[in-house]
PDB file of C-alpha atoms in Angstrom:
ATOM      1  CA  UNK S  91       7.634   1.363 -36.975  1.00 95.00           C
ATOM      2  CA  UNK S  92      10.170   1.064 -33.945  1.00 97.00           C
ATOM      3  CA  UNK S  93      11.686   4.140 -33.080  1.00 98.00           C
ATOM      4  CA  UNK S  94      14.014   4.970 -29.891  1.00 98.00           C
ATOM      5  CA  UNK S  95      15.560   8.415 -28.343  1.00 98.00           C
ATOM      6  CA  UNK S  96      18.177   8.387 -26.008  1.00 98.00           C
ATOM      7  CA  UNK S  97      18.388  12.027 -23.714  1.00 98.00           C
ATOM      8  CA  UNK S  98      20.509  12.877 -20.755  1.00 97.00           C
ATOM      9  CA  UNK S  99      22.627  15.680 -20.193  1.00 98.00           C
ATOM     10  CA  UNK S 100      25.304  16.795 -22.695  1.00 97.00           C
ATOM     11  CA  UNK S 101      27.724  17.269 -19.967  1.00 98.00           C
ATOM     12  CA  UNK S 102      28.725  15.721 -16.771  1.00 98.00           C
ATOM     13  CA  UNK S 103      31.753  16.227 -14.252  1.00 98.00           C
ATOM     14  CA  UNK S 104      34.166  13.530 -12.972  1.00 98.00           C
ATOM     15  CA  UNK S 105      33.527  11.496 -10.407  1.00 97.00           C
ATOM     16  CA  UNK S 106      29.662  11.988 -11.109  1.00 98.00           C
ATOM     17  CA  UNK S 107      26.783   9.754 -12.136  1.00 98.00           C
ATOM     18  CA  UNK S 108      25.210   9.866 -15.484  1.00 98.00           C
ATOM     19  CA  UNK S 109      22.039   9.173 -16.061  1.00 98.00           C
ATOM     20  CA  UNK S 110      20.724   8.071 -19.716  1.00 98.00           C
ATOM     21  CA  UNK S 111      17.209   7.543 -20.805  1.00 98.00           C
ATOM     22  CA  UNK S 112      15.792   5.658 -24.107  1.00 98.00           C
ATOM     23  CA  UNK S 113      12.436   6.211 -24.632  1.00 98.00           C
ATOM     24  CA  UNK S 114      11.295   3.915 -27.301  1.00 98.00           C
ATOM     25  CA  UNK S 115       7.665   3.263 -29.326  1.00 97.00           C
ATOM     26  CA  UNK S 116       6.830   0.331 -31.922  1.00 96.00           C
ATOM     27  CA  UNK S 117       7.697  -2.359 -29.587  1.00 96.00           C
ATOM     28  CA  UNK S 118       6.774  -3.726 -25.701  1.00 95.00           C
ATOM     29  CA  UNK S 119       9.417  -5.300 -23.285  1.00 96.00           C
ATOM     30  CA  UNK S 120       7.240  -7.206 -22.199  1.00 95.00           C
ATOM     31  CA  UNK S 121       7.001  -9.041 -24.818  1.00 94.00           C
ATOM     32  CA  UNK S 122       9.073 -12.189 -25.070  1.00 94.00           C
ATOM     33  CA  UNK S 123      11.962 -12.131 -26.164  1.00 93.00           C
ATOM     34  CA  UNK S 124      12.295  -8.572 -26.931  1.00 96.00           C
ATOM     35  CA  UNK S 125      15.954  -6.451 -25.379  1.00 95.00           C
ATOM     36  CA  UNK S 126      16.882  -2.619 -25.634  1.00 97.00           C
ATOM     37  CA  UNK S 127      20.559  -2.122 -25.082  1.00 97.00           C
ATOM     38  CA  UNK S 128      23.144   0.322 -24.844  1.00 98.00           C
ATOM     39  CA  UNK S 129      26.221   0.978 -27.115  1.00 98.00           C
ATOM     40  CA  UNK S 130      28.476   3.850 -26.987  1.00 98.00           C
ATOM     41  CA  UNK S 131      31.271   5.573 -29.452  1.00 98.00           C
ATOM     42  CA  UNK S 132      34.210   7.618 -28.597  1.00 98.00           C
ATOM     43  CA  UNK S 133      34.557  10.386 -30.891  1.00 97.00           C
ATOM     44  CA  UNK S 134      36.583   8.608 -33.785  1.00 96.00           C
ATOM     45  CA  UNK S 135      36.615   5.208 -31.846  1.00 97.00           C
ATOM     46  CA  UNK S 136      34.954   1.823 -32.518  1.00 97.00           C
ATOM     47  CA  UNK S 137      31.486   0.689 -30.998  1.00 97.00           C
ATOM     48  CA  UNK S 138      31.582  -0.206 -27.401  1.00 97.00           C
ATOM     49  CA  UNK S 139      28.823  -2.437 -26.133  1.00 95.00           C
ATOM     50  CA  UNK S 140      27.528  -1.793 -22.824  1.00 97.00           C
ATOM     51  CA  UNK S 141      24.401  -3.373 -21.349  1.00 96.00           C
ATOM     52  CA  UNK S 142      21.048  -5.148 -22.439  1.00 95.00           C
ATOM     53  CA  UNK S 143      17.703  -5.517 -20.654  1.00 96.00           C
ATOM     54  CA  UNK S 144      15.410  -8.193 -21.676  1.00 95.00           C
ATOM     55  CA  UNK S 145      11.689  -8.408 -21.272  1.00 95.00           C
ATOM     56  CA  UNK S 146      11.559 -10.550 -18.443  1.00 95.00           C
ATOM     57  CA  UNK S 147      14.372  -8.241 -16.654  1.00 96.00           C
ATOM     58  CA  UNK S 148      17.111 -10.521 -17.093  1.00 94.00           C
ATOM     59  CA  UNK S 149      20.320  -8.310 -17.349  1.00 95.00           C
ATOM     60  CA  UNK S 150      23.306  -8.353 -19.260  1.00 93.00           C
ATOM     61  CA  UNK S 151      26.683  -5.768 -18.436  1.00 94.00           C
ATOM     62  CA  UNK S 152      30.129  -5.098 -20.082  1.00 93.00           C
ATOM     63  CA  UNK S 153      32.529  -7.283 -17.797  1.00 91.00           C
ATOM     64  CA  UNK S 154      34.889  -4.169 -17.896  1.00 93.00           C
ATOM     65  CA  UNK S 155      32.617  -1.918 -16.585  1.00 96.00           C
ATOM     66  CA  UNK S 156      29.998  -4.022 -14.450  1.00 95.00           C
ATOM     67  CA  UNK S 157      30.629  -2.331 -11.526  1.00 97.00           C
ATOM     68  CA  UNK S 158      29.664   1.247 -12.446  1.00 98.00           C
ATOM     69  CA  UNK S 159      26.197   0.240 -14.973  1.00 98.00           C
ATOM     70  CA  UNK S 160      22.955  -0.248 -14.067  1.00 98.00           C
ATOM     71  CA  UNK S 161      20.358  -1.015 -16.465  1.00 98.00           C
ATOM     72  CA  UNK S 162      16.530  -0.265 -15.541  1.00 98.00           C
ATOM     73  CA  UNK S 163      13.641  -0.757 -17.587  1.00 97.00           C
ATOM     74  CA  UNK S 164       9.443   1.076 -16.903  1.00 96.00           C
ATOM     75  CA  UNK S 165       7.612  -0.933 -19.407  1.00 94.00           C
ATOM     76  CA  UNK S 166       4.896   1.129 -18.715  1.00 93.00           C
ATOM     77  CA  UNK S 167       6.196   4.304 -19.990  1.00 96.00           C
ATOM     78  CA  UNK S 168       8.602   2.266 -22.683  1.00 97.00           C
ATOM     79  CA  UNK S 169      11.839   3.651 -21.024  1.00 98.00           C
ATOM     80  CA  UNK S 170      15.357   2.061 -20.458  1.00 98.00           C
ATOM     81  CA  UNK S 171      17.244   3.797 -18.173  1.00 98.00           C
ATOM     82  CA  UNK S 172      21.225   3.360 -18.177  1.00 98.00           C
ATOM     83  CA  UNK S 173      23.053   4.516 -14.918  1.00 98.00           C
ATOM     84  CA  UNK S 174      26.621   5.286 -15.057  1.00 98.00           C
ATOM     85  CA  UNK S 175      28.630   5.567 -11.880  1.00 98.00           C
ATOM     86  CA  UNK S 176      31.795   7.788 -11.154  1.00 98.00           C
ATOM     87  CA  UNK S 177      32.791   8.780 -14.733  1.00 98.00           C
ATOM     88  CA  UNK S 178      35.791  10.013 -16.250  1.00 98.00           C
ATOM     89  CA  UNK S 179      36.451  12.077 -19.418  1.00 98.00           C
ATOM     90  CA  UNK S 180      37.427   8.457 -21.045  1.00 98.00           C
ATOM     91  CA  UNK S 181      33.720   8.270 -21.028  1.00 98.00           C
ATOM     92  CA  UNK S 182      33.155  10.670 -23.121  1.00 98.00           C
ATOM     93  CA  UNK S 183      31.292   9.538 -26.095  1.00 98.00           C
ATOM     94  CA  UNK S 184      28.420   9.237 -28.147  1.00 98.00           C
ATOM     95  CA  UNK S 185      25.681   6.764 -26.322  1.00 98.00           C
ATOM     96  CA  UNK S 186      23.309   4.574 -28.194  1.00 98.00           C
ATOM     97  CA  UNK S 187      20.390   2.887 -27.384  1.00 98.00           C
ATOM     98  CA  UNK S 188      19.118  -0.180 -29.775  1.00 98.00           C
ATOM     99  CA  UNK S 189      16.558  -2.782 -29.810  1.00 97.00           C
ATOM    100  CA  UNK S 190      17.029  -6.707 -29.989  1.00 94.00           C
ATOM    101  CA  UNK S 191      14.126  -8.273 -32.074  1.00 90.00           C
ATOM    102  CA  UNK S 192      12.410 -11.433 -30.462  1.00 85.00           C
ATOM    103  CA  UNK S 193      13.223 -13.993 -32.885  1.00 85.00           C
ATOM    104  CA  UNK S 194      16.860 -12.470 -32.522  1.00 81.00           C
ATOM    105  CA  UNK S 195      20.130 -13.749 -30.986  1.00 81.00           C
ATOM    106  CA  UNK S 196      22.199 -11.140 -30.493  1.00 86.00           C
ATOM    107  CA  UNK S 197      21.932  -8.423 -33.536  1.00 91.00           C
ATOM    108  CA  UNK S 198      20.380  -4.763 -32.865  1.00 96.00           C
ATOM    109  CA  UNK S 199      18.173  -4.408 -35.557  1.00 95.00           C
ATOM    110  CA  UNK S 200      17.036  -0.319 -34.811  1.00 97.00           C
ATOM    111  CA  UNK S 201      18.654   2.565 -32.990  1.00 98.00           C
ATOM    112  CA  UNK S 202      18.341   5.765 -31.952  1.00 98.00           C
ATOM    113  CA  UNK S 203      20.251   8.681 -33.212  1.00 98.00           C
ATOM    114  CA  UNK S 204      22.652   8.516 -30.133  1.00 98.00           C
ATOM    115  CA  UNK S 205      23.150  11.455 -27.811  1.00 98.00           C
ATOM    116  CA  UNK S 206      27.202  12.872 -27.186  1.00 98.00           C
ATOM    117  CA  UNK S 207      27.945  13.049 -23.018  1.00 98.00           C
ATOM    118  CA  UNK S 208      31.318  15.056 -22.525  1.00 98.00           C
ATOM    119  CA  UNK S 209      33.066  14.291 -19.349  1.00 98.00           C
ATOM    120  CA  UNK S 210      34.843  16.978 -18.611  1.00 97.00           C
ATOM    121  CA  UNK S 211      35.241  19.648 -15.115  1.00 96.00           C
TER     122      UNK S 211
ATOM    123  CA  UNK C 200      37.923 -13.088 -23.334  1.00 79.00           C
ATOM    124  CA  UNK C 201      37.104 -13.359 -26.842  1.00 85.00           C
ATOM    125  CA  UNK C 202      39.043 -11.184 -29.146  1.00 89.00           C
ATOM    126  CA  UNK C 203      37.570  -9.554 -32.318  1.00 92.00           C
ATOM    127  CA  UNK C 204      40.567  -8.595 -35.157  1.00 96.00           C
ATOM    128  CA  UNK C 205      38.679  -6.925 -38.140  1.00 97.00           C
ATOM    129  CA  UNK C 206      41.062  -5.912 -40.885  1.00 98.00           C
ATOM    130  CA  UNK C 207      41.713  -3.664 -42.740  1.00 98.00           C
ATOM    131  CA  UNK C 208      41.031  -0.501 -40.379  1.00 97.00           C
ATOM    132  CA  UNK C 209      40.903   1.368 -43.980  1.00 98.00           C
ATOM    133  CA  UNK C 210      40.969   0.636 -47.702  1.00 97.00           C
ATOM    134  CA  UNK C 211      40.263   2.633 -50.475  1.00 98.00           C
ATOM    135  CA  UNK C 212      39.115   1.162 -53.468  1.00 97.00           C
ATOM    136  CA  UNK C 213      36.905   2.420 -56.845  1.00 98.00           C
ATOM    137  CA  UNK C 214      33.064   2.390 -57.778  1.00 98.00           C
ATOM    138  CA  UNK C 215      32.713  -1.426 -58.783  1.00 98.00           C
ATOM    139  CA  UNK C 216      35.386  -2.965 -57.088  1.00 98.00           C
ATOM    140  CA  UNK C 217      34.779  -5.732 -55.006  1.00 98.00           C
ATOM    141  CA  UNK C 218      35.350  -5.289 -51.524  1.00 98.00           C
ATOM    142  CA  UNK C 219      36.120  -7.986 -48.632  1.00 98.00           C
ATOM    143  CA  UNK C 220      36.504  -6.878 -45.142  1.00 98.00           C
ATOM    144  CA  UNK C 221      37.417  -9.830 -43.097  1.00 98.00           C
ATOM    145  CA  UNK C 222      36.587 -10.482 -38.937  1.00 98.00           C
ATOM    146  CA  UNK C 223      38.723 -13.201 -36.717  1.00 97.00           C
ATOM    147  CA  UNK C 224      37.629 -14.230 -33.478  1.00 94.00           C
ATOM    148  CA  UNK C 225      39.761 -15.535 -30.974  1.00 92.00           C
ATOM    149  CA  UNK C 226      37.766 -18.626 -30.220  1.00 90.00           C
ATOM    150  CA  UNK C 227      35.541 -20.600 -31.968  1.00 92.00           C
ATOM    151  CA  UNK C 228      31.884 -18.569 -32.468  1.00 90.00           C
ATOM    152  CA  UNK C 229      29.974 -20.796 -34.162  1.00 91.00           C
ATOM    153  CA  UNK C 230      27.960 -18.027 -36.373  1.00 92.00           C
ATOM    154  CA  UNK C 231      27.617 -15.483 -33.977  1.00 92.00           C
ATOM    155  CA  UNK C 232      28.442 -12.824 -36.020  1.00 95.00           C
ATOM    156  CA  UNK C 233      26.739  -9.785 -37.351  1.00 96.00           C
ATOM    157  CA  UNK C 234      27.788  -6.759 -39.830  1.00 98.00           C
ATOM    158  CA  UNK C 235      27.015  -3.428 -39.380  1.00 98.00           C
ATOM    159  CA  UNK C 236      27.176  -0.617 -41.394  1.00 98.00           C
ATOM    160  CA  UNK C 237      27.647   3.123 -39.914  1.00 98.00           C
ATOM    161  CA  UNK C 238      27.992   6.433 -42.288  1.00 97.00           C
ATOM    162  CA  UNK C 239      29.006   9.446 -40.431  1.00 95.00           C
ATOM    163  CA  UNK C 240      27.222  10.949 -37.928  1.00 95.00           C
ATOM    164  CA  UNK C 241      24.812   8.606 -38.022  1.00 97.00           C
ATOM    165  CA  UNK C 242      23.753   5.327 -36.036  1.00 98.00           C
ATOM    166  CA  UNK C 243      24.920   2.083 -36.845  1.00 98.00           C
ATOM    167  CA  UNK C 244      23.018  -0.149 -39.677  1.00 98.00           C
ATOM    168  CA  UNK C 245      22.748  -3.796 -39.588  1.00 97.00           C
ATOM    169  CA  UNK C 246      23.522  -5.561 -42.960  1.00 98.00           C
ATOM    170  CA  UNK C 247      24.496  -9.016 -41.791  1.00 97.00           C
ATOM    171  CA  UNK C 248      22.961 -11.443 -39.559  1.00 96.00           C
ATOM    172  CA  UNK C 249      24.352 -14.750 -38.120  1.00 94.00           C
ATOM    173  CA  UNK C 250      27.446 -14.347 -40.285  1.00 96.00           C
ATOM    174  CA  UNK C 251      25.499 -15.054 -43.400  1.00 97.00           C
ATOM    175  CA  UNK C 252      21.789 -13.646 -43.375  1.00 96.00           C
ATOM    176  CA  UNK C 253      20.878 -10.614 -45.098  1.00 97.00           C
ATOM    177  CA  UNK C 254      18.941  -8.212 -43.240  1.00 96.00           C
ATOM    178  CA  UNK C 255      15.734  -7.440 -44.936  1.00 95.00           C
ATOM    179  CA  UNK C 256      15.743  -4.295 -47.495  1.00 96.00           C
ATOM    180  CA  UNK C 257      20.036  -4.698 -47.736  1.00 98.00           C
ATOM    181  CA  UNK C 258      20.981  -4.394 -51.520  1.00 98.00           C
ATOM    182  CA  UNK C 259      21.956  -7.912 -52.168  1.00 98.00           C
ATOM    183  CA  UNK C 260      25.477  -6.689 -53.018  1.00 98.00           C
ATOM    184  CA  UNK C 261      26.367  -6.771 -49.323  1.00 98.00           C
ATOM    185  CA  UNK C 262      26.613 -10.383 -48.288  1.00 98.00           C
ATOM    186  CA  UNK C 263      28.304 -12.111 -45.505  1.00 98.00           C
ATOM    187  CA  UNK C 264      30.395 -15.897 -44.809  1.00 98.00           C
ATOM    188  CA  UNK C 265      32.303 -17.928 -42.095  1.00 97.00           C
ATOM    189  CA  UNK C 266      31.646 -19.767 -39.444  1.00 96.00           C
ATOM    190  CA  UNK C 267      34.138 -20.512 -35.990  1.00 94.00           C
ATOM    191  CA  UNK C 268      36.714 -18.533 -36.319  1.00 95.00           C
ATOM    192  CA  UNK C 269      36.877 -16.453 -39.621  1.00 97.00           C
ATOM    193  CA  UNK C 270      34.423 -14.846 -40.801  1.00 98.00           C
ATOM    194  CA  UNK C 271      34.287 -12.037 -44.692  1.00 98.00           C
ATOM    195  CA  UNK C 272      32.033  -9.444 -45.524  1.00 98.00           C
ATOM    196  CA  UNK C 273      31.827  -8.556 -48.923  1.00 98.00           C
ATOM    197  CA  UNK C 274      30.470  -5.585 -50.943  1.00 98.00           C
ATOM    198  CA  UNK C 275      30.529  -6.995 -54.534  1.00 98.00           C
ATOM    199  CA  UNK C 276      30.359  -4.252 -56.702  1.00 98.00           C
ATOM    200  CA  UNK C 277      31.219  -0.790 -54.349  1.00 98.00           C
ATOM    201  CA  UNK C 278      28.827   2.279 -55.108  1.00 98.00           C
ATOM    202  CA  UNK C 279      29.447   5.505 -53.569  1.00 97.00           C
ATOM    203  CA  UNK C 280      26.668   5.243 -51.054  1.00 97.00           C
ATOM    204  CA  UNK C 281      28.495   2.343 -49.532  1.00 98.00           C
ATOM    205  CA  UNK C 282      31.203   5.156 -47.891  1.00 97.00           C
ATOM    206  CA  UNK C 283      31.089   4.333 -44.294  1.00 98.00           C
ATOM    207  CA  UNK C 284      33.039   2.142 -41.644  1.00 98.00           C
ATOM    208  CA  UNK C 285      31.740  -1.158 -41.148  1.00 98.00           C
ATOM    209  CA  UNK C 286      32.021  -3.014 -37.762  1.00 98.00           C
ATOM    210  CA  UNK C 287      31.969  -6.495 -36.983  1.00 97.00           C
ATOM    211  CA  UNK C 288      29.903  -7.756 -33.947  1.00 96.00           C
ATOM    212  CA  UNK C 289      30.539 -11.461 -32.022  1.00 94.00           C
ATOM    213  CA  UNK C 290      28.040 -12.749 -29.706  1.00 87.00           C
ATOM    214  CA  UNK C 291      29.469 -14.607 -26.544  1.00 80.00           C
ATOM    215  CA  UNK C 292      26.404 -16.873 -24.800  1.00 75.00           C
ATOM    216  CA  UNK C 293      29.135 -18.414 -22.316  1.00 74.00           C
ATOM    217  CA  UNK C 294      28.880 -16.853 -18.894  1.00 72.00           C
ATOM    218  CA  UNK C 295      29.175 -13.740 -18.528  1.00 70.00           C
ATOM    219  CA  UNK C 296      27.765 -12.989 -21.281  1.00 76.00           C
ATOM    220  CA  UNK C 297      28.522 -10.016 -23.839  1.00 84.00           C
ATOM    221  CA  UNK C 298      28.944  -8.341 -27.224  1.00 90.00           C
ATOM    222  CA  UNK C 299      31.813  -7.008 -28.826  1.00 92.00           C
ATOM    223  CA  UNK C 300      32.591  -5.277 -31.510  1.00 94.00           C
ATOM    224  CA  UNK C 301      35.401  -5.281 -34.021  1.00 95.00           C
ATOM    225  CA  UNK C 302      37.515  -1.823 -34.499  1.00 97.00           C
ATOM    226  CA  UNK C 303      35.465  -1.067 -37.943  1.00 98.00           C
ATOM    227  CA  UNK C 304      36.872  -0.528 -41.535  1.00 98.00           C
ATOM    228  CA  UNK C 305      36.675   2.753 -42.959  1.00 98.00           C
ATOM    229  CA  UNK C 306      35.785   2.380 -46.788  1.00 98.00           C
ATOM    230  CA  UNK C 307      36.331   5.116 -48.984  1.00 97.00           C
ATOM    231  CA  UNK C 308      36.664   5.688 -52.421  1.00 96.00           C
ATOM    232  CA  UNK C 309      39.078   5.829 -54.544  1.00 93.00           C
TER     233      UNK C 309
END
């Protein structure tokens, strides 16, 4: 059974870095094939994709917001970490982490429950 | 960019209607295209894979069509366990690559 947590804290300033961990079970990265990403929701908005690690550490980031992600992956503790420069209260919103199958393209077949950051001072 | 129009953004309809949600890319996707379902306060579900696939232990009233650019997901006979917003998702493999989603359609009943 593939299960996956996101944590981090609840709340963050402007202008500061948030820092998102998904700790997952059920599944390697190292395993060909395999990718965790990360997906967020406004409150009352649509699904934003974000980033995607693969197994081999091949990355994948939003175009819009390239400059401010980093995706990291510790295979030996089954954690994806999601860094988030400089934020702003637009950034507010629900953050989701979700796992990419091995024989899939591109669909997230599992996710966590999500965990809400507020940006606010 | 590719652009994603999923419409409605809402429809109400009653328990056994047939309901069709439909998802236009800007650009040809071949079948890059997945449906999700998400009920509130909850994480997203997915129902529909590579535009046409259902994803294993989805109710068989939930099926998907389309290929390039338009794309219809269809509930064929609504129950009320089917209230949620459903969201569209394209795949781009052209450099850079990336995911995006459609603005979702809340279903509700009538």
């Amino acid at each position: 059974q593939i299960t996956l947590k996101e944590s981090g804290p609840t709340l963050v300033k402007p202008t500061q870095t948030l820092t998102l961990t998904c700790t997952f079970s059920g599944f390697s990265l190292s395993t060909s094939g395999v990718g965790v990403g990360w997906i967020r929701q406004p409150p009352g908005k649509a699904l934003e994709w974000l980033a995607l690690i693969y197994w081999n550490d091949d990355k994948r980031y939003s175009p819009s917001l390239k400059s401010r992600l980093t995706i990291t992956k510790d295979t030996s503790k089954n954690q994806v970490v999601l860094t988030m420069t400089n934020v702003d209260p637009v950034d507010t919103a629900t953050y989701f982490c979700a796992h990419k199958g091995a024989a899939r393209l591109q669909e997230y077949d599992n996710w966590g429950q999500g965990t809400l950051v507020t940006v606010s001072s | 960019d590719i652009q994603m129009t999923q419409s409605p953004s809402s429809l109400s309809a009653s328990v056994g209607d047939r309901v069709t949600i439909t998802c236009q890319a800007s650009q040809d996707i071949s079948n890059y295209l997945n449906w999700y379902q998400q009920k509130p306060g909850k994480a997203p579900k997915l129902l529909i894979y590579d535009a046409s696939n259902l994803e294993t232990g989805v109710p068989s009233r939930f099926s998907g069509s389309g290929s390039g650019t338009d794309f219809t997901f269809t509930i064929s006979s609504l129950q009320p366990e089917d209230i949620a917003t459903y969201y569209c998702q394209q795949y781009d493999n052209l450099p850079p690559e990336r995911l995006t989603f459609g603005g979702g359609t809340k279903v509700e009943i009538k």
